[in-house]
Amino acid sequence: MPDILHRVGIAAPPERVFVALTSLDGLRSWWISEAKGDPRAGGEVDFGFCRMQVTEARPGTRVRWRCVSGPDEWVGTEVVFDLAWTDEQTIVLFRHAGWREPVEFMHHCSTKWATFLLSLRDQLESGAGRPAPRDVKIHVGD
Amino acid sequence: MPDILHRVGIAAPPERVFVALTSLDGLRSWWISEAKGDPRAGGEVDFGFCRMQVTEARPGTRVRWRCVSGPDEWVGTEVVFDLAWTDEQTIVLFRHAGWREPVEFMHHCSTKWATFLLSLRDQLESGAGRPAPRDVKIHVGD
């Protein structure tokens, strides 16, 4: 099954990146402004267009979600953020795994995730996150 | 074998996108400032860190490259741009295919390709392309 893969480096410690992934204020600052729910291990977050169950949250190391509702292509897929400190930055290795087919929507989501991971970086480095609906647009009408 | 997939929409006709993919001035405006060679069908382009053979160039429809030298992980891989006009924009479906393994460098290249495809979009919509070495940075030291 094909995966969406990304990698960014953030000039901030893994602990701060972890907070941005496991707190509502954090998630609202770089991904979805209207996020609701409980983003800690075992919790569930409502991002409006989808709901994610937090299946793993290891401080400073890894956050893993499972999509429990949302677009058909997303349900059952996993989103994993692996964090590692190296060369004065936190490397975020990102994987949105378990897509059944490499459909056109998967191409779209791959580009969109890149912009959101750079939004995460920009938020942590300079407070310049671009969460939806102020997100970076990637096509006319996005 | 895993692929890098992306999708952007550009408010410009497919013919202009095609020119940006098959001319030196075009490629220099959004990907690599120092590109040299012949980017037409059958030609070969030297992008400095890699060389691409142009295996297909169908006006307004598709451009396909094969990597003939460069990073080990890239040699033998294919880069494909499929173009289609819809909803007042050219949809670019992008695929960098044939990676042997989903290595960390593949994660990096996936994020980087997203920024370059948005550079292509920005160049064609407003002349604001960000080719290397003025490219969007995605980690400290990039």
CSV table of C-alpha atoms in Angstrom, one decimal:
chain,number,residue,atom,x,y,z
A,1,MET,CA,0.0,0.0,0.0
A,2,PRO,CA,1.4,3.4,-1.0
A,3,ASP,CA,2.4,6.0,1.7
A,4,ILE,CA,2.8,9.7,1.8
A,5,LEU,CA,6.2,10.6,3.1
A,6,HIS,CA,7.8,13.9,4.2
A,7,ARG,CA,10.7,15.2,6.2
A,8,VAL,CA,11.3,18.7,7.7
A,9,GLY,CA,13.8,20.0,10.1
A,10,ILE,CA,12.7,22.4,12.8
A,11,ALA,CA,15.0,24.7,14.9
A,12,ALA,CA,13.1,23.8,18.1
A,13,PRO,CA,13.6,20.9,20.6
A,14,PRO,CA,11.5,17.7,20.2
A,15,GLU,CA,9.6,18.5,23.4
A,16,ARG,CA,8.2,21.7,21.7
A,17,VAL,CA,7.3,19.8,18.5
A,18,PHE,CA,5.6,17.1,20.6
A,19,VAL,CA,3.5,19.8,22.4
A,20,ALA,CA,2.4,21.2,19.0
A,21,LEU,CA,1.2,17.6,18.0
A,22,THR,CA,-0.5,16.7,21.3
A,23,SER,CA,-2.2,19.9,22.5
A,24,LEU,CA,-5.3,21.6,21.0
A,25,ASP,CA,-3.5,25.0,21.0
A,26,GLY,CA,-0.6,23.3,19.2
A,27,LEU,CA,-2.7,21.6,16.5
A,28,ARG,CA,-4.8,24.7,16.0
A,29,SER,CA,-1.6,26.7,15.4
A,30,TRP,CA,-0.4,24.8,12.3
A,31,TRP,CA,-3.0,22.4,11.0
A,32,ILE,CA,-6.7,23.0,11.7
A,33,SER,CA,-7.9,26.2,13.5
A,34,GLU,CA,-11.1,24.5,14.6
A,35,ALA,CA,-9.6,21.3,16.1
A,36,LYS,CA,-11.6,20.0,19.1
A,37,GLY,CA,-11.2,17.1,21.4
A,38,ASP,CA,-8.4,15.3,23.3
A,39,PRO,CA,-5.1,15.0,21.4
A,40,ARG,CA,-3.3,13.0,24.1
A,41,ALA,CA,-2.6,9.3,24.0
A,42,GLY,CA,-5.9,7.4,23.8
A,43,GLY,CA,-7.9,10.5,23.0
A,44,GLU,CA,-9.8,11.5,19.9
A,45,VAL,CA,-9.5,14.7,17.9
A,46,ASP,CA,-12.2,16.2,15.7
A,47,PHE,CA,-10.6,18.1,12.9
A,48,GLY,CA,-13.9,18.9,11.2
A,49,PHE,CA,-13.4,17.0,8.0
A,50,CYS,CA,-12.0,14.0,9.8
A,51,ARG,CA,-11.6,12.4,13.3
A,52,MET,CA,-8.3,11.0,14.5
A,53,GLN,CA,-7.7,8.6,17.4
A,54,VAL,CA,-4.4,9.1,19.1
A,55,THR,CA,-2.9,5.6,19.2
A,56,GLU,CA,0.5,6.6,20.4
A,57,ALA,CA,2.1,9.7,22.0
A,58,ARG,CA,5.7,9.2,23.3
A,59,PRO,CA,7.0,12.5,24.5
A,60,GLY,CA,9.6,13.9,22.2
A,61,THR,CA,9.7,10.8,20.1
A,62,ARG,CA,6.6,9.8,18.3
A,63,VAL,CA,2.9,10.6,17.7
A,64,ARG,CA,0.6,8.3,15.9
A,65,TRP,CA,-3.0,8.7,14.8
A,66,ARG,CA,-5.5,6.5,13.2
A,67,CYS,CA,-8.3,8.0,11.1
A,68,VAL,CA,-11.6,6.8,12.4
A,69,SER,CA,-13.9,9.0,10.2
A,70,GLY,CA,-13.5,11.4,7.3
A,71,PRO,CA,-12.9,11.0,3.6
A,72,ASP,CA,-13.4,7.4,2.5
A,73,GLU,CA,-9.8,7.2,1.4
A,74,TRP,CA,-8.6,8.2,4.8
A,75,VAL,CA,-10.6,6.0,7.1
A,76,GLY,CA,-8.3,3.3,8.6
A,77,THR,CA,-5.1,5.1,7.4
A,78,GLU,CA,-2.4,6.0,9.9
A,79,VAL,CA,-0.5,9.3,10.4
A,80,VAL,CA,2.9,9.0,12.1
A,81,PHE,CA,5.2,11.7,13.2
A,82,ASP,CA,8.7,10.5,14.3
A,83,LEU,CA,10.9,13.1,16.0
A,84,ALA,CA,14.6,13.0,16.4
A,85,TRP,CA,17.0,15.8,17.5
A,86,THR,CA,20.1,16.1,15.3
A,87,ASP,CA,22.3,19.0,14.0
A,88,GLU,CA,20.6,21.6,16.1
A,89,GLN,CA,17.1,20.7,14.9
A,90,THR,CA,14.2,18.3,15.3
A,91,ILE,CA,13.9,16.1,12.3
A,92,VAL,CA,10.2,15.2,11.7
A,93,LEU,CA,9.8,12.1,9.7
A,94,PHE,CA,6.2,12.0,8.5
A,95,ARG,CA,4.2,9.1,7.1
A,96,HIS,CA,0.5,8.9,6.1
A,97,ALA,CA,0.3,5.2,5.6
A,98,GLY,CA,-2.2,2.6,4.5
A,99,TRP,CA,-3.8,4.2,1.4
A,100,ARG,CA,-5.5,1.5,-0.6
A,101,GLU,CA,-4.7,3.1,-4.0
A,102,PRO,CA,-2.5,6.0,-5.3
A,103,VAL,CA,-5.6,8.0,-6.3
A,104,GLU,CA,-5.6,11.6,-7.4
A,105,PHE,CA,-6.7,12.7,-4.0
A,106,MET,CA,-3.6,11.0,-2.5
A,107,HIS,CA,-1.5,13.2,-4.8
A,108,HIS,CA,-3.4,16.2,-3.5
A,109,CYS,CA,-3.0,15.2,0.2
A,110,SER,CA,0.7,14.6,-0.3
A,111,THR,CA,1.3,18.2,-1.5
A,112,LYS,CA,-1.0,19.6,1.2
A,113,TRP,CA,0.8,17.7,4.0
A,114,ALA,CA,4.1,19.3,2.8
A,115,THR,CA,2.6,22.7,3.3
A,116,PHE,CA,1.2,21.8,6.7
A,117,LEU,CA,4.5,20.4,7.9
A,118,LEU,CA,6.2,23.7,6.8
A,119,SER,CA,3.4,25.5,8.7
A,120,LEU,CA,4.4,23.5,11.8
A,121,ARG,CA,8.0,24.5,11.3
A,122,ASP,CA,7.1,28.1,10.7
A,123,GLN,CA,4.8,28.2,13.7
A,124,LEU,CA,7.5,26.8,16.0
A,125,GLU,CA,10.4,28.9,14.6
A,126,SER,CA,8.6,32.2,14.2
A,127,GLY,CA,4.9,32.0,15.1
A,128,ALA,CA,4.0,32.1,11.4
A,129,GLY,CA,1.9,28.9,11.2
A,130,ARG,CA,-0.7,28.7,8.4
A,131,PRO,CA,-3.5,26.5,9.8
A,132,ALA,CA,-6.7,25.9,7.7
A,133,PRO,CA,-8.6,27.9,6.7
A,134,ARG,CA,-5.6,30.3,6.3
A,135,ASP,CA,-3.5,27.4,4.8
A,136,VAL,CA,-1.3,27.6,1.8
A,137,LYS,CA,-3.5,27.0,-1.3
A,138,ILE,CA,-2.3,24.5,-3.9
A,139,HIS,CA,-4.9,24.9,-6.6
A,140,VAL,CA,-7.5,27.3,-7.8
A,141,GLY,CA,-10.5,27.1,-5.5
A,142,ASP,CA,-8.6,25.3,-2.7
B,1,MET,CA,8.2,0.3,-5.3
B,2,PRO,CA,7.1,3.5,-3.5
B,3,ASP,CA,6.4,6.7,-5.4
B,4,ILE,CA,6.4,10.3,-4.5
B,5,LEU,CA,3.1,11.8,-5.6
B,6,HIS,CA,1.9,15.4,-5.8
B,7,ARG,CA,-0.8,17.5,-7.3
B,8,VAL,CA,-1.0,21.3,-7.9
B,9,GLY,CA,-3.4,23.5,-9.9
B,10,ILE,CA,-2.0,26.4,-11.9
B,11,ALA,CA,-4.0,29.3,-13.4
B,12,ALA,CA,-2.3,29.0,-16.7
B,13,PRO,CA,-2.9,27.0,-19.9
B,14,PRO,CA,-1.2,23.6,-20.2
B,15,GLU,CA,0.8,24.9,-23.1
B,16,ARG,CA,2.5,27.4,-20.8
B,17,VAL,CA,3.2,24.7,-18.2
B,18,PHE,CA,4.6,22.5,-20.9
B,19,VAL,CA,7.0,25.3,-21.9
B,20,ALA,CA,8.2,25.7,-18.3
B,21,LEU,CA,9.0,21.9,-18.3
B,22,THR,CA,10.6,21.7,-21.7
B,23,SER,CA,12.7,24.8,-22.1
B,24,LEU,CA,15.9,25.8,-20.3
B,25,ASP,CA,14.5,29.2,-19.4
B,26,GLY,CA,11.4,27.5,-18.0
B,27,LEU,CA,13.3,24.9,-15.9
B,28,ARG,CA,15.7,27.6,-14.6
B,29,SER,CA,12.7,29.7,-13.5
B,30,TRP,CA,11.2,27.2,-11.0
B,31,TRP,CA,13.6,24.3,-10.4
B,32,ILE,CA,17.4,24.7,-10.9
B,33,SER,CA,18.8,28.1,-11.9
B,34,GLU,CA,21.9,26.4,-13.4
B,35,ALA,CA,20.1,23.9,-15.6
B,36,LYS,CA,22.0,23.2,-18.9
B,37,GLY,CA,21.4,21.0,-21.9
B,38,ASP,CA,18.4,20.1,-24.1
B,39,PRO,CA,15.1,19.6,-22.3
B,40,ARG,CA,13.2,18.6,-25.4
B,41,ALA,CA,12.1,15.0,-26.2
B,42,GLY,CA,15.2,12.8,-26.6
B,43,GLY,CA,17.4,15.4,-25.1
B,44,GLU,CA,19.3,15.3,-21.8
B,45,VAL,CA,19.4,18.0,-19.1
B,46,ASP,CA,22.2,18.6,-16.6
B,47,PHE,CA,20.7,19.9,-13.4
B,48,GLY,CA,24.1,19.9,-11.6
B,49,PHE,CA,23.3,17.3,-8.9
B,50,CYS,CA,21.6,15.0,-11.5
B,51,ARG,CA,21.1,14.4,-15.2
B,52,MET,CA,17.7,13.7,-16.7
B,53,GLN,CA,17.0,12.1,-20.1
B,54,VAL,CA,13.7,13.4,-21.6
B,55,THR,CA,11.9,10.2,-22.5
B,56,GLU,CA,8.6,11.8,-23.4
B,57,ALA,CA,7.3,15.3,-24.1
B,58,ARG,CA,3.8,15.5,-25.5
B,59,PRO,CA,2.8,19.2,-25.8
B,60,GLY,CA,0.3,20.3,-23.2
B,61,THR,CA,-0.2,16.7,-21.9
B,62,ARG,CA,2.9,14.9,-20.5
B,63,VAL,CA,6.6,15.3,-19.8
B,64,ARG,CA,8.6,12.3,-18.6
B,65,TRP,CA,12.2,12.1,-17.5
B,66,ARG,CA,14.5,9.3,-16.6
B,67,CYS,CA,17.4,9.9,-14.2
B,68,VAL,CA,20.6,8.8,-15.8
B,69,SER,CA,23.0,10.1,-13.1
B,70,GLY,CA,22.9,11.7,-9.7
B,71,PRO,CA,22.2,10.5,-6.2
B,72,ASP,CA,22.3,6.7,-6.1
B,73,GLU,CA,18.7,6.5,-5.0
B,74,TRP,CA,17.6,8.6,-8.1
B,75,VAL,CA,19.4,6.7,-10.8
B,76,GLY,CA,16.9,4.8,-12.9
B,77,THR,CA,13.9,6.5,-11.3
B,78,GLU,CA,11.3,8.3,-13.4
B,79,VAL,CA,9.8,11.8,-13.0
B,80,VAL,CA,6.4,12.3,-14.8
B,81,PHE,CA,4.3,15.4,-15.1
B,82,ASP,CA,0.8,14.8,-16.4
B,83,LEU,CA,-1.1,18.0,-17.4
B,84,ALA,CA,-4.8,18.4,-17.7
B,85,TRP,CA,-6.9,21.5,-18.1
B,86,THR,CA,-10.0,21.7,-15.8
B,87,ASP,CA,-11.9,24.3,-13.8
B,88,GLU,CA,-9.9,27.2,-15.2
B,89,GLN,CA,-6.5,25.7,-14.3
B,90,THR,CA,-3.9,23.2,-15.4
B,91,ILE,CA,-3.8,20.3,-13.0
B,92,VAL,CA,-0.3,18.9,-12.7
B,93,LEU,CA,-0.2,15.3,-11.5
B,94,PHE,CA,3.4,14.6,-10.5
B,95,ARG,CA,5.0,11.3,-9.9
B,96,HIS,CA,8.7,10.5,-9.0
B,97,ALA,CA,8.5,6.7,-9.4
B,98,GLY,CA,10.7,3.7,-9.0
B,99,TRP,CA,12.4,4.3,-5.7
B,100,ARG,CA,13.8,1.0,-4.4
B,101,GLU,CA,13.1,1.8,-0.7
B,102,PRO,CA,11.3,4.4,1.3
B,103,VAL,CA,14.5,5.8,2.7
B,104,GLU,CA,14.8,9.0,4.7
B,105,PHE,CA,16.1,10.8,1.6
B,106,MET,CA,12.9,9.9,-0.2
B,107,HIS,CA,10.9,11.6,2.6
B,108,HIS,CA,13.1,14.7,2.1
B,109,CYS,CA,12.7,14.7,-1.7
B,110,SER,CA,8.9,14.4,-1.4
B,111,THR,CA,8.7,17.6,0.7
B,112,LYS,CA,11.2,19.3,-1.6
B,113,TRP,CA,9.2,18.4,-4.7
B,114,ALA,CA,6.1,19.9,-3.2
B,115,THR,CA,7.9,23.2,-2.7
B,116,PHE,CA,9.3,23.1,-6.3
B,117,LEU,CA,5.8,22.4,-7.8
B,118,LEU,CA,4.5,25.4,-5.9
B,119,SER,CA,7.5,27.3,-7.2
B,120,LEU,CA,6.4,26.3,-10.8
B,121,ARG,CA,2.8,27.5,-9.9
B,122,ASP,CA,4.1,30.8,-8.5
B,123,GLN,CA,6.4,31.4,-11.4
B,124,LEU,CA,3.6,30.9,-14.0
B,125,GLU,CA,1.0,32.8,-12.0
B,126,SER,CA,3.1,35.7,-10.9
B,127,GLY,CA,6.8,35.3,-11.8
B,128,ALA,CA,7.6,34.5,-8.2
B,129,GLY,CA,9.4,31.1,-8.8
B,130,ARG,CA,11.9,29.9,-6.2
B,131,PRO,CA,14.5,27.8,-8.1
B,132,ALA,CA,17.6,26.5,-6.4
B,133,PRO,CA,19.7,28.0,-4.9
B,134,ARG,CA,16.8,30.4,-3.9
B,135,ASP,CA,14.5,27.5,-3.2
B,136,VAL,CA,12.3,27.2,-0.1
B,137,LYS,CA,14.4,25.6,2.7
B,138,ILE,CA,12.9,22.7,4.6
B,139,HIS,CA,15.5,22.1,7.3
B,140,VAL,CA,18.3,23.9,9.0
B,141,GLY,CA,21.3,23.9,6.7
B,142,ASP,CA,19.2,23.1,3.6
